[in-house]
Every structure is written in structure tokens, then in C-alpha cells.
Short mmCIF file of C-alpha atoms and ligand atoms in Angstrom, two decimals:
data_model
loop_
_atom_site.label_atom_id
_atom_site.label_comp_id
_atom_site.label_asym_id
_atom_site.label_seq_id
_atom_site.Cartn_x
_atom_site.Cartn_y
_atom_site.Cartn_z
CA MET A 222 3.49 16.07 -27.06
CA PRO A 223 7.18 16.97 -26.62
CA ALA A 224 9.51 13.98 -26.31
CA ARG A 225 10.69 13.03 -22.85
CA ASN A 226 14.44 13.19 -22.30
CA LEU A 227 15.83 10.16 -20.52
CA THR A 228 18.87 9.17 -18.53
CA ILE A 229 19.16 5.44 -18.05
CA LEU A 230 21.38 4.51 -15.11
CA GLY A 231 22.44 0.88 -15.48
CA ALA A 232 21.57 0.73 -19.19
CA THR A 233 23.56 -2.47 -19.76
CA GLY A 234 21.67 -4.48 -17.13
CA THR A 235 18.46 -6.46 -17.47
CA ILE A 236 16.22 -3.51 -16.61
CA GLY A 237 18.26 -1.14 -18.73
CA VAL A 238 18.06 -3.38 -21.79
CA ASN A 239 14.31 -3.86 -21.34
CA THR A 240 13.89 -0.10 -20.99
CA LEU A 241 15.72 0.56 -24.24
CA ASP A 242 13.61 -2.11 -25.87
CA VAL A 243 10.42 -0.19 -24.96
CA VAL A 244 12.01 3.16 -25.84
CA ALA A 245 12.96 1.86 -29.29
CA MET A 246 9.27 1.14 -29.97
CA HIS A 247 8.39 4.82 -29.36
CA PRO A 248 11.04 7.01 -30.99
CA GLN A 249 8.64 9.99 -31.07
CA ARG A 250 8.03 9.88 -27.33
CA TYR A 251 11.52 9.37 -25.90
CA ARG A 252 15.00 10.73 -26.48
CA VAL A 253 17.93 9.12 -24.71
CA LEU A 254 20.33 11.75 -23.36
CA ALA A 255 22.59 9.58 -21.21
CA LEU A 256 23.38 5.89 -20.77
CA THR A 257 25.54 4.38 -18.04
CA GLY A 258 27.18 1.02 -17.45
CA GLN A 259 29.94 -0.57 -15.46
CA ASN A 260 31.82 -3.38 -17.22
CA GLN A 261 30.02 -4.15 -20.45
CA VAL A 262 31.72 -1.57 -22.60
CA GLU A 263 30.92 -3.28 -25.89
CA ARG A 264 27.23 -3.51 -25.09
CA LEU A 265 27.20 0.13 -24.00
CA ALA A 266 28.92 1.12 -27.24
CA THR A 267 26.29 -0.72 -29.28
CA GLN A 268 23.53 0.98 -27.30
CA CYS A 269 25.16 4.37 -27.89
CA ARG A 270 25.32 3.75 -31.63
CA GLN A 271 21.62 2.91 -31.68
CA PHE A 272 20.29 5.62 -29.33
CA LYS A 273 22.86 8.41 -29.85
CA PRO A 274 22.94 9.83 -26.30
CA LEU A 275 24.86 13.03 -25.51
CA TYR A 276 26.70 11.22 -22.70
CA ALA A 277 27.84 7.72 -21.82
CA VAL A 278 29.23 7.01 -18.36
CA VAL A 279 31.36 4.13 -17.10
CA THR A 280 32.85 3.58 -13.65
CA ASP A 281 36.59 3.90 -14.31
CA GLU A 282 39.08 5.67 -16.52
CA ALA A 283 40.42 2.59 -18.33
CA ARG A 284 36.91 1.64 -19.47
CA ALA A 285 36.25 5.24 -20.46
CA ARG A 286 39.29 5.10 -22.75
CA GLU A 287 38.04 1.85 -24.26
CA LEU A 288 34.58 3.28 -24.82
CA ARG A 289 35.94 6.52 -26.30
CA HIS A 290 37.88 4.44 -28.77
CA LEU A 291 34.78 2.45 -29.73
CA LEU A 292 32.73 5.65 -30.13
CA ALA A 293 35.42 7.81 -31.71
CA ASP A 294 33.34 8.56 -34.80
CA THR A 295 30.19 9.49 -32.84
CA GLU A 296 28.92 12.58 -31.02
CA THR A 297 28.58 10.81 -27.65
CA GLU A 298 30.80 12.24 -24.95
CA VAL A 299 32.26 9.58 -22.62
CA LEU A 300 32.54 10.35 -18.90
CA TRP A 301 33.55 8.22 -15.96
CA GLY A 302 33.20 7.95 -12.16
CA GLU A 303 30.63 8.44 -9.43
CA ARG A 304 30.35 12.20 -9.91
CA ALA A 305 29.58 11.73 -13.59
CA LEU A 306 26.71 9.37 -12.70
CA GLU A 307 25.28 12.08 -10.45
CA GLU A 308 25.73 14.68 -13.18
CA VAL A 309 23.87 12.76 -15.87
CA ALA A 310 21.11 11.97 -13.35
CA SER A 311 20.54 15.67 -12.77
CA LEU A 312 21.13 17.30 -16.18
CA PRO A 313 18.74 20.25 -16.62
CA GLU A 314 17.56 18.95 -20.01
CA VAL A 315 16.70 15.50 -18.58
CA ASP A 316 13.19 15.05 -17.20
CA THR A 317 13.09 11.29 -16.57
CA VAL A 318 15.70 9.08 -14.91
CA MET A 319 15.52 5.30 -14.97
CA ALA A 320 17.35 4.22 -11.80
CA ALA A 321 18.46 0.69 -12.68
CA ILE A 322 21.92 0.31 -11.20
CA VAL A 323 22.05 -2.73 -8.93
CA GLY A 324 22.89 -2.41 -5.24
CA THR A 325 24.04 0.50 -3.09
CA ALA A 326 26.07 1.89 -6.02
CA GLY A 327 22.72 3.24 -7.20
CA LEU A 328 22.10 5.38 -4.14
CA LYS A 329 24.02 8.57 -4.92
CA PRO A 330 22.95 9.01 -8.55
CA THR A 331 19.32 8.25 -7.66
CA LEU A 332 19.54 10.76 -4.85
CA ALA A 333 20.95 13.33 -7.29
CA ALA A 334 17.90 12.75 -9.52
CA ALA A 335 15.60 13.27 -6.51
CA ARG A 336 17.29 16.50 -5.50
CA ALA A 337 17.03 17.76 -9.07
CA GLY A 338 13.27 17.13 -9.06
CA LYS A 339 13.27 14.49 -11.81
CA ARG A 340 10.63 11.96 -12.62
CA ILE A 341 12.36 8.86 -11.23
CA LEU A 342 11.53 5.39 -12.51
CA LEU A 343 12.81 3.45 -9.55
CA ALA A 344 14.12 -0.08 -10.11
CA ASN A 345 17.00 0.22 -7.64
CA LYS A 346 15.13 -0.93 -4.53
CA GLU A 347 18.34 -0.91 -2.49
CA THR A 348 18.17 2.91 -2.42
CA LEU A 349 14.91 2.75 -0.46
CA VAL A 350 16.07 -0.09 1.76
CA MET A 351 19.31 1.58 2.68
CA ALA A 352 18.15 5.16 2.96
CA GLY A 353 14.35 5.14 2.90
CA ARG A 354 13.56 8.07 5.16
CA PHE A 355 16.41 10.18 3.82
CA PHE A 356 15.63 9.41 0.19
CA MET A 357 11.87 10.05 0.52
CA GLN A 358 12.68 13.38 2.13
CA ALA A 359 14.95 14.27 -0.82
CA VAL A 360 12.13 13.34 -3.21
CA ARG A 361 9.69 15.65 -1.40
CA ARG A 362 12.13 18.54 -1.04
CA GLY A 363 13.35 18.25 -4.62
CA GLY A 364 9.80 18.04 -5.98
CA ALA A 365 10.64 14.73 -7.69
CA THR A 366 8.07 12.14 -8.78
CA LEU A 367 8.61 8.47 -7.93
CA LEU A 368 7.22 5.75 -10.17
CA PRO A 369 7.96 2.18 -9.08
CA ILE A 370 9.44 -0.24 -11.61
CA ASP A 371 9.67 -3.26 -9.32
CA SER A 372 6.78 -5.33 -10.70
CA GLU A 373 5.09 -5.74 -7.30
CA HIS A 374 5.21 -2.06 -6.41
CA ASN A 375 4.21 -1.06 -9.89
CA ALA A 376 1.21 -3.39 -9.50
CA VAL A 377 0.34 -1.86 -6.12
CA PHE A 378 0.68 1.62 -7.60
CA GLN A 379 -1.74 0.64 -10.37
CA CYS A 380 -4.26 -0.73 -7.82
CA MET A 381 -4.07 2.32 -5.58
CA PRO A 382 -6.47 5.27 -5.78
CA GLU A 383 -5.14 8.35 -7.57
CA PRO A 384 -3.76 10.64 -6.56
CA TYR A 385 -2.38 8.63 -3.65
CA SER A 386 -2.21 10.88 -0.61
CA GLY A 387 0.52 8.94 1.18
CA ASP A 388 -1.89 7.61 3.78
CA LEU A 389 -3.44 4.15 3.31
CA ASP A 390 -6.13 4.71 5.93
CA THR A 391 -7.67 7.75 4.24
CA HIS A 392 -8.15 5.69 1.07
CA GLY A 393 -9.67 2.76 2.96
CA VAL A 394 -6.75 0.46 2.20
CA ARG A 395 -6.45 -2.39 4.68
CA ARG A 396 -3.44 -4.28 3.37
CA ILE A 397 -0.93 -4.47 0.56
CA LEU A 398 -0.44 -8.05 -0.63
CA LEU A 399 2.94 -8.55 -2.28
CA THR A 400 3.15 -11.68 -4.39
CA ALA A 401 6.33 -13.75 -4.60
CA SER A 402 7.13 -16.62 -6.93
CA GLY A 403 8.89 -18.58 -4.19
CA GLY A 404 11.90 -18.93 -6.48
CA PRO A 405 13.66 -22.13 -7.50
CA PHE A 406 13.70 -23.70 -4.00
CA ARG A 407 10.03 -23.36 -3.07
CA THR A 408 9.47 -27.11 -2.93
CA ARG A 409 13.00 -28.41 -2.52
CA ALA A 410 13.58 -30.70 0.51
CA LEU A 411 14.73 -28.45 3.38
CA ASP A 412 17.59 -30.76 4.36
CA THR A 413 19.16 -30.41 0.90
CA LEU A 414 19.36 -26.61 0.87
CA ASP A 415 22.94 -26.69 2.15
CA ARG A 416 23.95 -28.28 -1.15
CA VAL A 417 22.35 -25.89 -3.66
CA THR A 418 24.75 -24.34 -6.17
CA PRO A 419 24.92 -20.76 -7.47
CA GLU A 420 23.77 -22.06 -10.86
CA GLU A 421 20.62 -23.55 -9.31
CA ALA A 422 19.99 -20.38 -7.30
CA VAL A 423 20.17 -18.01 -10.27
CA ALA A 424 17.92 -20.20 -12.46
CA HIS A 425 14.68 -18.39 -11.69
CA PRO A 426 11.54 -20.24 -12.85
CA ASN A 427 9.72 -17.18 -14.28
CA TRP A 428 11.93 -14.11 -14.58
CA VAL A 429 15.23 -13.38 -16.31
CA MET A 430 17.20 -11.06 -14.02
CA GLY A 431 20.67 -10.07 -12.88
CA ARG A 432 22.58 -12.58 -10.70
CA LYS A 433 22.27 -10.72 -7.40
CA ILE A 434 18.50 -10.25 -7.56
CA SER A 435 18.13 -13.85 -8.74
CA VAL A 436 19.83 -15.16 -5.59
CA ASP A 437 17.71 -12.72 -3.58
CA SER A 438 14.64 -14.29 -5.17
CA ALA A 439 15.80 -17.78 -4.19
CA THR A 440 16.26 -16.76 -0.53
CA MET A 441 13.20 -14.47 -0.66
CA MET A 442 15.46 -11.70 0.57
CA ASN A 443 14.20 -9.96 -2.54
CA LYS A 444 10.67 -10.04 -1.13
CA GLY A 445 12.05 -8.87 2.21
CA LEU A 446 13.69 -5.89 0.50
CA GLU A 447 10.39 -5.30 -1.28
CA VAL A 448 8.46 -5.26 2.01
CA ILE A 449 10.78 -2.47 3.14
CA GLU A 450 10.44 -0.79 -0.27
CA ALA A 451 6.62 -0.90 0.04
CA HIS A 452 6.84 0.58 3.52
CA TRP A 453 8.59 3.69 2.17
CA LEU A 454 6.79 4.01 -1.16
CA PHE A 455 3.28 3.73 0.26
CA ASN A 456 3.84 4.75 3.87
CA ALA A 457 2.58 1.31 4.98
CA ARG A 458 3.13 -0.07 8.44
CA PRO A 459 4.80 -3.53 8.60
CA GLU A 460 1.52 -5.19 9.64
CA GLN A 461 -0.18 -3.69 6.57
CA ILE A 462 2.20 -5.51 4.19
CA GLU A 463 1.69 -9.20 3.62
CA VAL A 464 3.59 -11.61 1.40
CA VAL A 465 1.76 -14.31 -0.57
CA ILE A 466 3.54 -16.96 -2.61
CA HIS A 467 2.12 -17.22 -6.12
CA PRO A 468 4.35 -19.53 -8.17
CA GLN A 469 2.97 -18.57 -11.61
CA SER A 470 3.97 -14.86 -11.34
CA ILE A 471 0.85 -13.68 -13.18
CA VAL A 472 -0.70 -11.63 -10.34
CA HIS A 473 2.03 -9.10 -9.56
CA SER A 474 0.52 -7.82 -6.32
CA MET A 475 -2.78 -6.75 -4.79
CA VAL A 476 -4.38 -4.05 -2.68
CA GLU A 477 -7.08 -4.99 -0.20
CA TYR A 478 -9.67 -2.37 0.76
CA ARG A 479 -11.71 -1.96 3.91
CA ASP A 480 -14.91 -3.10 2.15
CA GLY A 481 -13.41 -6.48 1.25
CA SER A 482 -12.47 -5.59 -2.34
CA VAL A 483 -9.10 -6.85 -3.53
CA LEU A 484 -7.64 -5.22 -6.65
CA ALA A 485 -4.89 -7.00 -8.54
CA GLN A 486 -2.70 -6.27 -11.54
CA LEU A 487 -2.02 -9.18 -13.89
CA SER A 488 0.33 -9.68 -16.81
CA HIS A 489 2.89 -12.09 -18.10
CA PRO A 490 6.12 -11.86 -16.10
CA ASP A 491 7.84 -9.40 -18.43
CA MET A 492 9.44 -6.26 -16.97
CA ARG A 493 8.57 -4.31 -20.11
CA THR A 494 5.00 -3.97 -18.75
CA PRO A 495 5.90 -2.03 -15.57
CA ILE A 496 8.64 -0.18 -17.48
CA ALA A 497 6.18 0.95 -20.18
CA HIS A 498 3.63 1.86 -17.51
CA ALA A 499 6.07 4.11 -15.67
CA LEU A 500 7.62 5.57 -18.83
CA ALA A 501 4.28 6.71 -20.20
CA TYR A 502 2.33 7.33 -16.98
CA PRO A 503 -0.47 8.39 -16.95
CA ASP A 504 -0.73 7.36 -20.62
CA ARG A 505 -0.57 3.75 -21.73
CA ILE A 506 1.78 2.61 -24.50
CA GLU A 507 2.60 -0.67 -26.19
CA ALA A 508 5.27 -2.67 -24.41
CA GLY A 509 5.85 -5.43 -26.95
CA VAL A 510 4.66 -8.12 -24.55
CA THR A 511 2.54 -11.22 -25.17
CA TRP A 512 -1.16 -10.68 -24.45
CA LEU A 513 -2.37 -12.49 -21.35
CA ASP A 514 -4.86 -15.23 -22.17
CA LEU A 515 -6.13 -16.50 -18.82
CA THR A 516 -7.78 -19.47 -20.49
CA ARG A 517 -4.30 -20.68 -21.42
CA VAL A 518 -2.12 -19.86 -18.42
CA GLY A 519 -3.62 -22.62 -16.28
CA PRO A 520 -4.49 -22.51 -12.60
CA LEU A 521 -3.23 -19.66 -10.43
CA SER A 522 -2.31 -20.73 -6.90
CA PHE A 523 -1.47 -18.90 -3.68
CA GLU A 524 0.16 -20.04 -0.44
CA ALA A 525 1.64 -18.54 2.73
CA PRO A 526 5.46 -18.35 2.89
CA ASP A 527 7.20 -20.73 5.30
CA LEU A 528 9.69 -18.69 7.33
CA ARG A 529 11.77 -21.78 8.14
CA ARG A 530 12.40 -22.24 4.45
CA PHE A 531 12.82 -18.50 3.89
CA PRO A 532 14.44 -17.08 7.06
CA CYS A 533 15.61 -13.99 5.12
CA LEU A 534 12.01 -12.83 4.80
CA GLY A 535 11.62 -12.95 8.58
CA LEU A 536 14.89 -11.05 8.98
CA ALA A 537 13.60 -8.29 6.71
CA TYR A 538 10.47 -7.85 8.85
CA ARG A 539 12.75 -7.82 11.88
CA ALA A 540 14.93 -5.08 10.34
CA LEU A 541 11.88 -3.03 9.37
CA ALA A 542 10.45 -3.28 12.89
CA ALA A 543 13.82 -2.33 14.40
CA GLY A 544 13.91 0.76 12.16
CA GLY A 545 16.86 3.14 12.18
CA ALA A 546 19.79 1.76 10.22
CA ALA A 547 18.73 -1.89 10.55
CA PRO A 548 17.46 -2.15 6.93
CA ALA A 549 20.74 -0.61 5.71
CA VAL A 550 22.65 -3.20 7.75
CA LEU A 551 20.54 -6.00 6.30
CA ASN A 552 21.00 -4.75 2.75
CA ALA A 553 24.79 -4.32 3.01
CA ALA A 554 25.34 -7.66 4.74
CA ASN A 555 23.16 -9.29 2.09
CA GLU A 556 25.27 -7.93 -0.77
CA VAL A 557 28.40 -9.36 0.86
CA ALA A 558 26.78 -12.71 1.66
CA VAL A 559 25.26 -13.14 -1.81
CA GLN A 560 28.62 -12.40 -3.43
CA ALA A 561 30.33 -14.92 -1.12
CA PHE A 562 27.73 -17.52 -2.05
CA LEU A 563 28.15 -16.80 -5.78
CA ASP A 564 31.93 -17.14 -5.30
CA ARG A 565 31.31 -20.55 -3.61
CA ARG A 566 32.84 -19.33 -0.36
CA ILE A 567 29.75 -20.06 1.75
CA PRO A 568 26.87 -22.52 1.43
CA TYR A 569 23.39 -21.21 0.68
CA PRO A 570 22.00 -21.36 4.28
CA ALA A 571 24.94 -19.24 5.47
CA ILE A 572 23.49 -16.24 3.62
CA ALA A 573 20.71 -15.98 6.22
CA ASP A 574 23.15 -16.75 9.06
CA THR A 575 25.36 -13.86 7.96
CA LEU A 576 22.42 -11.46 7.90
CA ALA A 577 21.21 -12.56 11.33
CA HIS A 578 24.71 -12.06 12.70
CA ALA A 579 25.01 -8.56 11.21
CA LEU A 580 21.60 -7.59 12.60
CA ASP A 581 22.51 -8.95 16.05
CA ARG A 582 25.61 -6.79 16.03
CA LEU A 583 24.35 -3.57 14.42
CA ALA A 584 20.53 -3.41 14.34
CA ASP A 585 20.22 -0.74 17.01
CA ARG A 586 22.14 1.94 15.11
CA PRO A 587 20.26 5.15 14.26
CA ALA A 588 19.74 5.94 10.57
CA GLY A 589 21.04 9.51 10.24
CA GLU A 590 21.93 11.37 7.05
CA LEU A 591 23.87 10.23 4.01
CA ASP A 592 27.35 10.09 5.58
CA ALA A 593 26.08 8.09 8.54
CA LEU A 594 24.24 5.69 6.22
CA VAL A 595 27.32 5.17 4.08
CA ALA A 596 29.37 4.55 7.24
CA ILE A 597 26.92 1.98 8.61
CA ASP A 598 26.78 0.33 5.19
CA GLN A 599 30.58 -0.04 5.28
CA GLU A 600 30.54 -1.30 8.85
CA ALA A 601 27.88 -3.90 8.06
CA ARG A 602 29.95 -5.09 5.08
CA ALA A 603 32.98 -5.48 7.36
CA VAL A 604 30.96 -7.35 10.01
CA ALA A 605 29.51 -9.68 7.36
CA ALA A 606 32.91 -10.27 5.75
CA ALA A 607 34.53 -11.06 9.12
CA TYR A 608 31.74 -13.50 9.94
CA ILE A 609 32.20 -15.22 6.58
CA ASP A 610 35.98 -15.41 7.02
CA ALA A 611 35.64 -16.88 10.51
CA ARG A 612 33.25 -19.63 9.46
P1 NAD B 248 21.86 -6.20 -13.63
O1 NAD B 248 22.93 -6.81 -12.83
O2 NAD B 248 21.36 -6.91 -14.83
O3 NAD B 248 22.30 -4.73 -14.10
C1 NAD B 248 22.87 -3.81 -13.23
C2 NAD B 248 23.31 -2.53 -13.93
O4 NAD B 248 24.00 -1.72 -12.96
C3 NAD B 248 24.28 -2.75 -15.08
O5 NAD B 248 24.05 -1.78 -16.06
C4 NAD B 248 25.66 -2.49 -14.44
O6 NAD B 248 26.59 -2.05 -15.38
C5 NAD B 248 25.31 -1.41 -13.45
N1 NAD B 248 26.22 -1.41 -12.28
C6 NAD B 248 26.49 -2.46 -11.47
N2 NAD B 248 27.36 -2.08 -10.51
C7 NAD B 248 27.64 -0.78 -10.73
C8 NAD B 248 28.49 0.17 -10.06
N3 NAD B 248 29.22 -0.15 -9.00
N4 NAD B 248 28.51 1.44 -10.54
C9 NAD B 248 27.78 1.77 -11.62
N5 NAD B 248 26.97 0.93 -12.30
C10 NAD B 248 26.91 -0.34 -11.85
O7 NAD B 248 20.65 -5.92 -12.63
P2 NAD B 248 19.10 -5.79 -12.95
O8 NAD B 248 18.46 -7.11 -12.86
O9 NAD B 248 18.90 -4.98 -14.18
O10 NAD B 248 18.60 -4.96 -11.69
C11 NAD B 248 18.83 -3.56 -11.57
C12 NAD B 248 18.04 -3.05 -10.38
O11 NAD B 248 16.66 -3.25 -10.66
C13 NAD B 248 18.33 -3.78 -9.08
O12 NAD B 248 18.27 -2.87 -8.02
C14 NAD B 248 17.19 -4.77 -8.98
O13 NAD B 248 16.87 -5.09 -7.63
C15 NAD B 248 16.07 -4.01 -9.62
N6 NAD B 248 15.02 -4.85 -10.18
C16 NAD B 248 15.29 -5.70 -11.20
C17 NAD B 248 14.30 -6.50 -11.71
C18 NAD B 248 14.55 -7.43 -12.87
O14 NAD B 248 13.62 -8.08 -13.32
N7 NAD B 248 15.77 -7.55 -13.38
C19 NAD B 248 13.01 -6.44 -11.19
C20 NAD B 248 12.75 -5.55 -10.15
C21 NAD B 248 13.77 -4.75 -9.65
MG1 MG B 249 10.04 -7.46 -7.65
#
């Protein structure tokens, strides 16, 4: 089998590092053609020395100079800027693109991969939340293939009939059940949530992840974004997507069929499993993970989410029902609010307040094409920032 040629967008992040970890186990199967990163120039340089890509991309010129210096004796060409991200995502010799940049910064390069008909391993859920209809259209028109990396959607994908037609009803699917760990504040007294610190919020009980997605897990905004992600990936109506809290993070999601069958995918919470699944699909390869011994993991429990504790989850359903640009508004306001919380400028409960405010102001905007989506994203950021400043 010829090796697959990879571009890894966001190589220096948690998903990027896990991807390279799996790739390193299978040197015959994968060749890395491009790696990208933002700030961690030293880490990117080390990765380039190990994987010898043709291109390495950073966001600005100063970092490009730094990286060029570090890689002076290598063959890797260093590029910088947004356009360069789009270029390495659509190189003719690349067949697979891991989309693992965090936030809306991932949209344009992921879109470039879609238009170029690549096999896209999609970790960057914000692309689907911000521009779901537009992005899915680009995937269809470009002849691209989407494979979900988010552990829940990867689990759903694995429990779905193949090939999936894009219509749940024709396959007899009744509901998609997305599991959620409930994060670090699942049992914390509600009246103490205004005092939680960024350190407590990013200390996820089961997963090691970037800071933004860790805060999103604490508020369950992450699950809200994933409900919207599931809507676009599987063409599921909001009432066909249910969230179940499962604190052990062993069952990664489930699909319920008309006949009462529920299929689940289980594994230890280690992103290398969904990454290896999507990298090799439809083959199966080793991921380097610990084997799951159900006799040792202890009881698995499930409970319904409490929307008073997790108002962000309710806001995500509200944005999905509103349609149009509402999910883009939610996503942009969330990025601003999470950053303000991490910078200790607002207390934890104000994250949800900021999102509700942005939705009240902007939820009825139509979605439109890329320029309109970028404009509404900017407007939502401004509305959220003004709300935070005025508090
Ligand atoms: P991270 O913060 O660890 O890494 C983010 C990567 O994006 C880094 O390589 C960084 O250099 C790059 N980046 C950040 N801002 C950028 C910008 N403006 N321009 C270009 N590059 C930029 O995040 P992560 O945890 O690896 O998550 C990446 C994506 O995967 C997110 O969309 C997240 O929601 C999704 N995801 C992550 C996990 C997980 O377990 N970590 C699970 C499911 C989905
Ligand atoms: Mg997830």
C-alpha cells in the first residue's frame, strides 16, 4: 500500500502531538509533508527534525525567522501566515489533512482542504459550528471525505451503518447519544461556582487537552459545540441528539436504533484511539493505548445533565434551533468569554451570561457565505467584549 501523505494543521497542540505519536508507530504507512504551529517554535523545530516535512508553517514572520534559524541545516522550507496554512492544506501531493488548529483560526485552512478534495481528519469542531452548512457544501463540492476525530463523533461514526447515507431515518437510527464527562464541576456546590479559578477549570478529570477546550468541558459548552457538530456531520435534527453524562469517559458515545438496539464504542480516554481510527480508516492499526479491561475499570454510570448547572449546553441547543448565524455567534462569543475567564477578568458564571447576551443581540442573523460568517464572527466578538468591559 502506498504511504499516505499528511499535513498536520496544529501539530504542536494536544491533538497534533498525539497524531505524530501514532504516525511515528507506522513509518511505512504515513509520510508527513507539512506541519504547522503558532507559538511553540522549539517544539515545531523538534517535530520537523523527527518527521522531516517539506514545509513548516508558523503564523508570523518573526517566528518564521526563528524557525528557519533552528532548521537551517535541514531540507524543511519554513513558511508563514494564513495563506501558507491554506496552501499546505491543499498541496496536490497531500491526501490527508489533520485539522487540529483550535478555534476559528482553523476555518480557512480546513476549508481549503475541503475544496481540494482531501481526506480531512476533523478535530477543529469550531469549523462546523461556525460555518456548518457552508463547510459541508464545500466538502461535497470538493469531493472531500470527512472523518471525525472528536472522540464522541468518532464513536458515533463507528456505531453507524456503512456507508452512511446522510439520512438517519433510512438507517433506522432513532437517536445519537453523546456522552459527556461532566468535567471538574459536575458535583461542585452550585453556589460556589462563582469562585472557581482557571486552574480548577482546566484540570479535567479524564482528558489532557488544550486550555480552551478544557474550560469548554467544565462549562459543557464543549458538549454544546459537539451537539452542533453532530447535527452537521450526521444530518441529525436537534431532537435526535441527546447528551448523557458519563463521568468515567469509557463509553465515548452511542447510537440508538429503531428496534431498541444501542451500539456504543468504548476505550480508555486516549485521543490516539480516534486518531488511529481515522488515520487508517477503514483499516485498523495499533494506537499505542492501554487495552481496556472492563473488569478493572469499575462501575460505569450515566445521568442526565442539569441545565441549571450547565446553562451553556442549553444555549447551544438554543443556537442550533435558531439556525442561521446563531451557532457562529455562540462560538465567537464563547472564545472571547473563555479567554476573559482565563485572564481572570470575569468569574466563571459570566461565561454563560456573555453567551446569552450575544445570542439575545445577534441570534437572528442569517448565515450566508464565508465573508458574512467572518463578519458575524467579528461582530459577536465585539458584542461579547463590550459586555465583558461593561460588567
Ligand atoms: P491546543 O491548544 O493544544 O493546540 C492548538 C493548535 O493550534 C496548536 O498547534 C497551535 O499552535 C495552533 N494554533 C492556535 N491558534 C492558532 C492560530 N491563530 N493560527 C494558527 N495555528 C494556531 O488544542 P487541542 O486540544 O489540540 O485542540 C485542537 C482542536 O481539536 C480544537 O478544535 C479542539 O476543540 C479539538 N479537539 C481536541 C480534543 C483533545 O482531546 N485535545 C478532543 C476533541 C477535539
Ligand atoms: Mg469531544
